[in-house]
Coordinates of C-alpha atoms in Angstrom, one line a residue:
Chain A
M67 CA 3.5 -9.9 -35.5
D68 CA 2.6 -6.6 -33.2
I69 CA 1.5 -7.1 -29.4
S70 CA -1.5 -7.7 -29.8
S71 CA -1.4 -10.7 -31.2
Q72 CA 1.8 -11.5 -29.6
I73 CA -0.4 -11.5 -26.9
K74 CA -3.6 -13.6 -28.2
A75 CA -0.8 -16.5 -29.5
A76 CA 0.7 -16.7 -26.3
I77 CA -2.7 -17.7 -24.6
E78 CA -3.5 -19.4 -26.8
N79 CA -0.3 -21.3 -26.9
E80 CA -1.1 -22.3 -22.6
I81 CA -4.6 -22.5 -22.4
A82 CA -6.1 -25.2 -25.6
D83 CA -9.9 -23.9 -26.3
A84 CA -9.4 -20.3 -25.5
V85 CA -11.2 -17.2 -26.8
V86 CA -9.2 -14.6 -26.6
V87 CA -10.7 -10.6 -26.3
V88 CA -7.1 -8.1 -26.0
K89 CA -7.6 -4.5 -26.5
P90 CA -4.6 -2.0 -26.8
A91 CA -5.2 0.4 -23.0
S92 CA -2.7 3.2 -23.3
H93 CA 1.0 2.4 -24.4
G94 CA 2.5 -1.4 -23.2
H95 CA -1.2 -1.5 -21.7
F96 CA -3.9 -4.0 -22.7
E97 CA -7.2 -5.0 -21.5
I98 CA -8.2 -8.9 -21.8
D99 CA -10.6 -11.1 -21.8
V100 CA -10.3 -15.1 -21.4
T101 CA -13.3 -17.5 -22.4
S102 CA -12.2 -21.2 -21.7
Q103 CA -14.4 -24.5 -20.4
E104 CA -10.3 -24.6 -18.4
F105 CA -11.3 -22.0 -15.6
A106 CA -14.1 -23.8 -15.1
G107 CA -14.3 -25.1 -11.1
K108 CA -11.3 -22.8 -10.4
S109 CA -10.8 -19.5 -8.3
M110 CA -11.0 -16.2 -10.1
V111 CA -7.4 -16.1 -8.6
K112 CA -6.1 -19.2 -10.3
Q113 CA -7.9 -18.4 -13.5
Q114 CA -6.0 -15.5 -14.3
Q115 CA -2.7 -16.8 -12.6
L116 CA -3.7 -19.6 -15.5
V117 CA -3.6 -15.9 -18.0
Y118 CA -0.7 -13.8 -16.6
G119 CA 1.7 -17.7 -16.4
A120 CA 0.7 -17.7 -20.2
I121 CA 2.2 -14.3 -20.8
K122 CA 4.8 -13.7 -18.6
D123 CA 7.7 -13.7 -20.9
L124 CA 6.5 -11.1 -22.7
M125 CA 5.7 -8.7 -18.9
A126 CA 8.7 -9.8 -17.6
G127 CA 12.3 -7.3 -17.2
D128 CA 12.1 -3.4 -17.0
S129 CA 11.6 -3.2 -21.4
A130 CA 8.6 -6.1 -21.7
P131 CA 6.0 -4.5 -24.6
V132 CA 3.6 -5.2 -22.1
H133 CA 3.4 -2.7 -18.4
A134 CA 0.5 -3.2 -17.4
V135 CA -2.9 -5.2 -18.0
D136 CA -5.5 -2.8 -16.5
R137 CA -8.4 -5.2 -16.7
L138 CA -8.3 -9.0 -17.5
R139 CA -11.4 -10.8 -17.1
T140 CA -11.5 -14.3 -17.1
K141 CA -15.3 -15.9 -17.8
T142 CA -16.3 -19.8 -19.1
P143 CA -18.2 -20.2 -22.7
Chain B
M722 CA 13.2 -16.9 -18.5
S723 CA 12.0 -19.8 -15.9
L724 CA 12.5 -19.7 -11.6
E725 CA 16.4 -20.9 -10.4
P726 CA 16.1 -23.3 -8.1
A727 CA 17.4 -20.9 -5.1
M728 CA 15.4 -18.0 -5.4
K729 CA 12.2 -21.2 -5.2
E730 CA 13.5 -22.8 -2.6
R731 CA 14.2 -18.9 -0.9
I732 CA 10.8 -18.3 -1.6
T733 CA 8.8 -21.4 -0.1
S734 CA 11.1 -20.9 3.2
I735 CA 9.2 -17.4 3.8
I736 CA 5.7 -18.5 3.3
G737 CA 6.5 -21.5 4.9
K738 CA 8.1 -19.3 7.8
S739 CA 5.2 -17.7 8.6
D740 CA 0.8 -17.3 8.5
V741 CA 1.3 -14.1 6.9
V742 CA 3.6 -13.2 4.5
L743 CA 3.3 -9.3 2.4
F744 CA 5.8 -8.7 -0.8
M745 CA 5.5 -5.5 -1.1
K746 CA 7.6 -2.3 -2.4
G747 CA 8.9 -0.5 0.9
N748 CA 7.9 -1.8 4.0
R749 CA 5.4 -1.2 6.6
M750 CA 6.3 2.0 7.7
M751 CA 7.1 3.6 4.6
P752 CA 5.1 1.7 1.6
Q753 CA 7.1 2.5 -1.5
C754 CA 3.9 2.2 -4.1
G755 CA 0.4 3.3 -3.5
F756 CA -1.2 -0.6 -4.0
S757 CA 1.6 -1.3 -1.6
G758 CA 0.1 0.8 0.3
R759 CA -3.4 0.3 0.9
V760 CA -2.6 -3.4 1.5
V761 CA -0.7 -2.4 4.7
Q762 CA -2.9 0.5 5.6
I763 CA -5.4 -2.8 5.6
L764 CA -2.8 -5.3 7.1
D765 CA -2.5 -3.1 10.6
G766 CA -6.0 -3.3 10.7
L767 CA -6.1 -6.7 11.0
L768 CA -3.5 -7.6 12.7
G769 CA -0.8 -6.5 15.2
E770 CA 2.2 -8.4 13.4
Y771 CA 3.2 -9.9 9.8
D772 CA 5.4 -10.5 7.9
T773 CA 6.7 -8.6 4.8
V774 CA 9.6 -9.2 2.4
D775 CA 10.3 -5.5 0.0
V776 CA 10.8 -6.6 -3.1
L777 CA 12.7 -3.0 -3.7
A778 CA 16.0 -4.3 -2.0
D779 CA 16.4 -7.0 -4.2
P780 CA 15.9 -7.0 -7.7
E781 CA 16.2 -10.5 -7.9
M782 CA 13.5 -11.5 -5.2
R783 CA 11.4 -8.8 -7.0
D784 CA 11.0 -11.0 -10.3
G785 CA 11.6 -14.3 -8.5
I786 CA 8.6 -13.4 -6.9
K787 CA 6.3 -13.3 -9.9
E788 CA 7.1 -15.5 -11.8
F789 CA 6.3 -18.0 -8.2
S790 CA 3.5 -17.0 -8.0
S791 CA 2.2 -16.5 -11.9
W792 CA 1.6 -13.0 -10.5
P793 CA 2.4 -10.5 -13.0
T794 CA 2.6 -7.1 -9.9
I795 CA 3.5 -6.4 -6.6
P796 CA 1.5 -6.3 -3.9
Q797 CA 0.9 -10.4 -3.4
L798 CA -0.2 -11.1 -0.2
Y799 CA 0.3 -15.0 0.7
L800 CA -1.5 -16.2 3.7
K801 CA 0.3 -20.2 5.6
G802 CA 2.2 -20.4 2.4
E803 CA -1.2 -19.8 0.3
F804 CA -0.6 -16.7 -3.2
V805 CA -4.0 -14.8 -2.2
G806 CA -3.5 -12.1 -4.6
G807 CA -2.7 -9.0 -5.9
C808 CA -4.2 -5.4 -4.4
D809 CA -7.7 -5.5 -6.1
I810 CA -8.2 -9.3 -4.0
I811 CA -6.8 -8.4 -1.1
T812 CA -9.5 -4.8 -1.2
D813 CA -12.5 -7.2 -2.3
L814 CA -11.6 -9.8 0.5
Y815 CA -11.2 -7.3 3.0
N816 CA -14.2 -5.6 1.7
S817 CA -16.7 -8.8 1.7
G818 CA -15.3 -9.9 4.6
E819 CA -13.7 -13.4 3.5
L820 CA -10.2 -11.4 4.5
H821 CA -11.3 -11.6 8.1
T822 CA -12.3 -14.4 7.9
M823 CA -9.4 -16.1 6.8
L824 CA -7.1 -14.8 8.9
G825 CA -9.6 -16.4 11.2
Q826 CA -10.8 -13.8 13.0
K827 CA -15.2 -12.0 13.3
A828 CA -16.5 -10.9 10.6
P829 CA -16.9 -7.3 10.3
D830 CA -19.5 -4.5 10.8
R831 CA -20.8 -3.6 7.3
T832 CA -22.7 -0.6 9.1
V833 CA -23.0 2.2 6.1
P834 CA -22.6 4.7 7.8
N835 CA -24.3 8.5 8.0
I836 CA -22.7 10.6 5.9
E837 CA -24.6 14.0 4.3
I838 CA -23.1 15.5 1.1
T839 CA -23.9 19.0 0.8
P840 CA -27.1 20.6 -2.2
E841 CA -23.4 22.6 -3.6
A842 CA -21.3 19.4 -3.3
A843 CA -23.6 16.7 -4.5
A844 CA -24.1 19.9 -7.4
R845 CA -20.5 19.6 -8.5
F846 CA -20.4 16.1 -7.2
R847 CA -22.6 15.2 -10.6
E848 CA -21.8 17.3 -13.2
F849 CA -17.9 15.4 -12.9
L850 CA -20.1 12.1 -12.4
E851 CA -22.3 12.7 -15.7
R852 CA -18.4 13.7 -17.4
S853 CA -17.5 10.2 -16.5
P854 CA -20.3 7.9 -16.1
D855 CA -17.7 4.6 -15.8
K856 CA -16.8 6.0 -12.5
A857 CA -17.9 6.7 -9.1
L858 CA -17.4 8.6 -5.7
T859 CA -14.8 7.7 -3.5
L860 CA -14.8 8.5 -0.1
S861 CA -11.0 7.1 2.2
I862 CA -10.8 8.1 5.8
D863 CA -6.9 6.5 6.7
A864 CA -6.5 5.4 10.3
R865 CA -6.1 8.7 11.0
N866 CA -8.5 10.0 10.3
Q867 CA -7.4 12.4 6.9
P868 CA -9.6 12.7 4.7
S869 CA -9.4 12.5 0.9
L870 CA -12.0 12.0 -2.1
G871 CA -11.7 10.1 -5.7
L872 CA -13.3 9.2 -8.8
A873 CA -12.7 5.3 -9.4
P874 CA -14.1 2.4 -11.1
P875 CA -17.0 0.6 -9.1
Q876 CA -14.8 -2.7 -7.6
G877 CA -18.4 -4.0 -6.6
S878 CA -17.2 -4.6 -3.0
E879 CA -17.6 -1.5 -1.0
I880 CA -20.0 0.1 1.7
V881 CA -22.5 2.5 -0.4
A882 CA -24.2 5.6 1.4
E883 CA -25.7 8.2 -0.5
S884 CA -26.8 11.3 0.4
N885 CA -28.0 14.1 -1.6
G886 CA -28.9 11.6 -4.8
I887 CA -25.0 11.2 -5.1
K888 CA -23.6 7.9 -3.3
V889 CA -20.1 8.0 -1.4
L890 CA -18.2 3.9 -2.1
M891 CA -15.7 3.7 0.2
D892 CA -13.4 1.0 1.5
L893 CA -14.6 -0.8 5.2
G894 CA -12.3 0.9 7.7
T895 CA -13.9 3.9 5.6
A896 CA -16.7 3.0 6.6
A897 CA -16.0 2.7 10.6
R898 CA -14.3 6.1 10.9
A899 CA -17.5 8.1 8.5
E900 CA -19.9 8.0 11.0
G901 CA -21.6 11.5 10.8
T902 CA -18.9 12.5 7.8
R903 CA -19.8 15.7 5.9
I904 CA -18.6 17.0 2.0
D905 CA -18.6 20.6 1.6
A906 CA -18.5 22.7 -1.5
V907 CA -16.0 25.5 -0.7
E908 CA -14.5 28.6 -3.2
Q909 CA -10.3 27.6 -3.5
N910 CA -8.1 29.3 -5.6
G911 CA -10.8 31.4 -7.6
G912 CA -12.1 27.4 -8.5
V913 CA -14.8 25.1 -6.8
G914 CA -13.3 22.6 -4.6
F915 CA -14.2 20.3 -1.6
R916 CA -13.9 20.6 2.4
V917 CA -14.1 17.0 4.6
D918 CA -15.5 17.0 7.7
V919 CA -14.5 14.2 9.4
A920 CA -16.9 13.9 12.6
P921 CA -14.4 13.7 16.1
N922 CA -13.9 10.2 17.7
A923 CA -16.4 8.3 15.2
G924 CA -15.0 5.7 14.2
A925 CA -14.0 3.1 17.0
A926 CA -11.8 1.6 15.1
A927 CA -9.8 4.6 14.7
A928 CA -7.0 3.7 15.7
P929 CA -4.8 6.8 18.9
A930 CA -3.2 9.4 17.0
G931 CA 0.0 8.9 18.6
E932 CA 2.1 11.7 20.4
V933 CA 5.0 12.7 18.9
K934 CA 7.3 14.9 20.1
Q935 CA 10.0 18.0 18.2
V936 CA 13.1 18.4 19.1
T937 CA 15.9 20.0 17.1
A938 CA 19.0 19.2 15.8
G939 CA 20.9 21.0 18.8
E940 CA 18.7 19.5 21.0
V941 CA 19.5 15.9 20.0
K942 CA 23.3 16.7 20.1
K943 CA 23.1 17.7 23.8
M944 CA 21.0 15.0 24.8
L945 CA 24.7 12.1 22.6
D946 CA 27.0 14.4 24.0
D947 CA 24.9 14.3 28.4
G948 CA 25.1 10.4 27.0
E949 CA 22.0 10.0 27.7
K950 CA 20.3 6.4 27.4
F951 CA 17.9 6.5 24.0
E952 CA 17.8 5.1 20.2
F953 CA 18.6 6.7 17.8
F954 CA 16.6 6.4 14.0
D955 CA 18.1 6.8 10.9
V956 CA 15.3 6.5 8.5
R957 CA 16.5 7.2 4.9
T958 CA 17.7 4.0 2.5
P959 CA 20.7 3.1 3.1
E960 CA 22.3 5.2 -0.1
E961 CA 21.6 8.4 1.2
Q962 CA 23.2 7.5 4.5
E963 CA 26.4 6.8 2.7
I964 CA 26.0 10.0 1.6
A965 CA 26.0 11.6 5.2
K966 CA 25.1 10.1 8.4
I967 CA 25.6 11.3 12.3
G968 CA 26.1 7.6 13.6
A969 CA 22.3 7.0 14.1
R970 CA 21.1 2.8 13.3
L971 CA 19.5 3.1 9.5
L972 CA 16.0 1.7 10.0
D973 CA 15.4 -1.3 8.6
E974 CA 14.0 -5.0 8.1
E975 CA 16.3 -5.9 11.2
A976 CA 16.5 -2.3 13.1
T977 CA 12.2 -2.6 13.4
K978 CA 12.7 -6.4 13.9
Y979 CA 15.0 -5.0 17.6
I980 CA 12.1 -1.9 18.1
E981 CA 9.4 -4.8 18.6
T982 CA 11.7 -6.1 21.7
L983 CA 11.9 -2.7 23.3
A984 CA 10.4 -1.6 26.7
K985 CA 7.1 1.0 25.9
D986 CA 8.8 3.7 27.4
T987 CA 11.7 3.4 25.7
P988 CA 12.8 7.1 24.9
M989 CA 13.1 6.8 20.9
V990 CA 14.2 9.0 18.0
F991 CA 14.1 9.2 14.4
H992 CA 15.0 11.8 12.2
C993 CA 15.8 11.8 8.0
H994 CA 16.7 14.0 5.4
H995 CA 14.3 16.6 6.0
G996 CA 11.7 15.6 8.6
G997 CA 9.4 14.1 6.3
R998 CA 9.5 10.5 6.5
S999 CA 11.6 10.2 10.1
Q1000 CA 7.8 12.2 11.2
A1001 CA 5.6 9.5 9.8
A1002 CA 7.9 6.8 11.3
A1003 CA 7.7 8.2 14.8
E1004 CA 4.2 8.7 13.9
H1005 CA 4.2 4.8 13.1
F1006 CA 5.5 3.3 16.5
A1007 CA 3.5 5.9 18.7
R1008 CA 0.5 4.3 16.8
L1009 CA 1.9 0.4 18.1
G1010 CA 1.8 1.8 21.7
F1011 CA 5.3 3.3 22.3
T1012 CA 5.6 6.2 24.8
D1013 CA 8.1 9.1 23.9
V1014 CA 8.8 8.8 20.6
R1015 CA 10.4 12.0 18.8
N1016 CA 11.3 13.4 15.7
M1017 CA 14.7 15.6 15.2
A1018 CA 12.4 17.9 13.1
G1019 CA 14.2 19.5 10.5
G1020 CA 16.5 15.9 9.6
I1021 CA 20.2 15.6 8.9
N1022 CA 19.8 18.7 7.3
A1023 CA 19.3 21.2 9.8
W1024 CA 22.1 18.9 11.5
S1025 CA 24.6 19.8 8.6
A1026 CA 23.6 23.8 9.7
E1027 CA 22.3 24.6 13.3
V1028 CA 24.9 21.7 14.6
D1029 CA 27.7 20.8 11.9
P1030 CA 28.5 22.3 9.3
D1031 CA 31.4 18.9 8.3
V1032 CA 27.6 17.1 7.6
P1033 CA 27.6 17.1 4.0
R1034 CA 24.4 18.6 2.5
Y1035 CA 22.5 16.9 -0.2

C-alpha cells in the first residue's frame, strides 16, 4: 500500500465517518483534507489533533514515511 | 508506539509548573529553527518571562511531546496546561489579538501602517506575484528594526498595507514598527534587488537596541589575570566546549536563570567560536536591561591565535 493510502486508511480507522483526500506534495510531504461529523463543535486545534493522533505512527522517528504535512484542512460535512 | 508513563508525568509536571511553556528547538537566546525563532519573537514581545524546553537537548522529550500533544511538529505552546498549537496557529492568534487576551493583556493596536513602495519596486513585485499567484508579498521587521521581504502563502490574519497597487502582508509586531517604511528597487550585482528603509524610531513597540561593547581576547585575558570581577559565559554547545574551553560558564538554561538574578550593572562577557553567536546572546541581555555587556570579538578562535596556542582550534 502506498503512503497516501496508508495515511487515508489510518485516518478512516480512527475517525469513523471521515472522508479523506490525501495529495502527495514533495517527497515525504503531504496535503490532507478530512471531512467528518466528528469535528462539529471542536476547535481547529482539537480537530487537527484528532487527525495527527491517527497518523502519529506514520510520522514517528527519523525515517518516518511521512516527514511533514504541508497543509491539513479539516471540516464538517 | 505509546507514551511512557514516566514521560507523561514529566510533561504534565512541566506544563503545570508555569503558565506559559514553549517546547522548542534551542532556547530563547539561540533558537535553532526558524519556526521556533518566530514564536520566541512573538512571545518576547508580549512577556518578560516564560519557560522553554529545548527538545534538541532531549530526544526522548522531542518524541514524547509530539505524542503527548498529538501534534507532529515543534514548537508547541502550552498556556495554563492547555495545548495552544504550533507556529502557524500561534502566529494567527497573535495577529488577531487573541493571544494577547489569552495572556491577560489588552487587545493590540491593529492600525495599518503607512508604507511607500516606489513605482519601480512595485513593477518588480508585480512580476514576481504574477509568477506565483498563490503567494503574497510579506514584510517582516524584527525587534532590532532589521527588515526582510518574502513571498509566502497568505495566512489570513496578517495586517495588510498597500502602496502603488501592491499589498504587503505583515504580522502585528512588524506593523507596529513599519510606519514610514520605504521600499525601493536598486541595482545589485548586475541584477535588481530591493532596499527597505525602516523609518528610525518609528515603532513604539521596538525594543531599544542594547549596547554591546567589543573586547579582544587579549583584553579578556588581562581582566582574568587582574582578578577583575565579571561574569564570563560560553555561548557554544557542550560538544564544542569539550573540544576547547577557556573557563567560561556554559550558557545553558540554568546559567540563563542565574543571569536573571544578577544586578543589571553586573559586567558580563560572552564568547563563542568566532563571535557571532555570542554577539546575539550579548544583544539579548542588553535588551533585557543589562548595562555592561561585552562580546569577545573573534571568539575562542581568536583566543587560540592571540593568547594561548594550547587551546585547540577547530
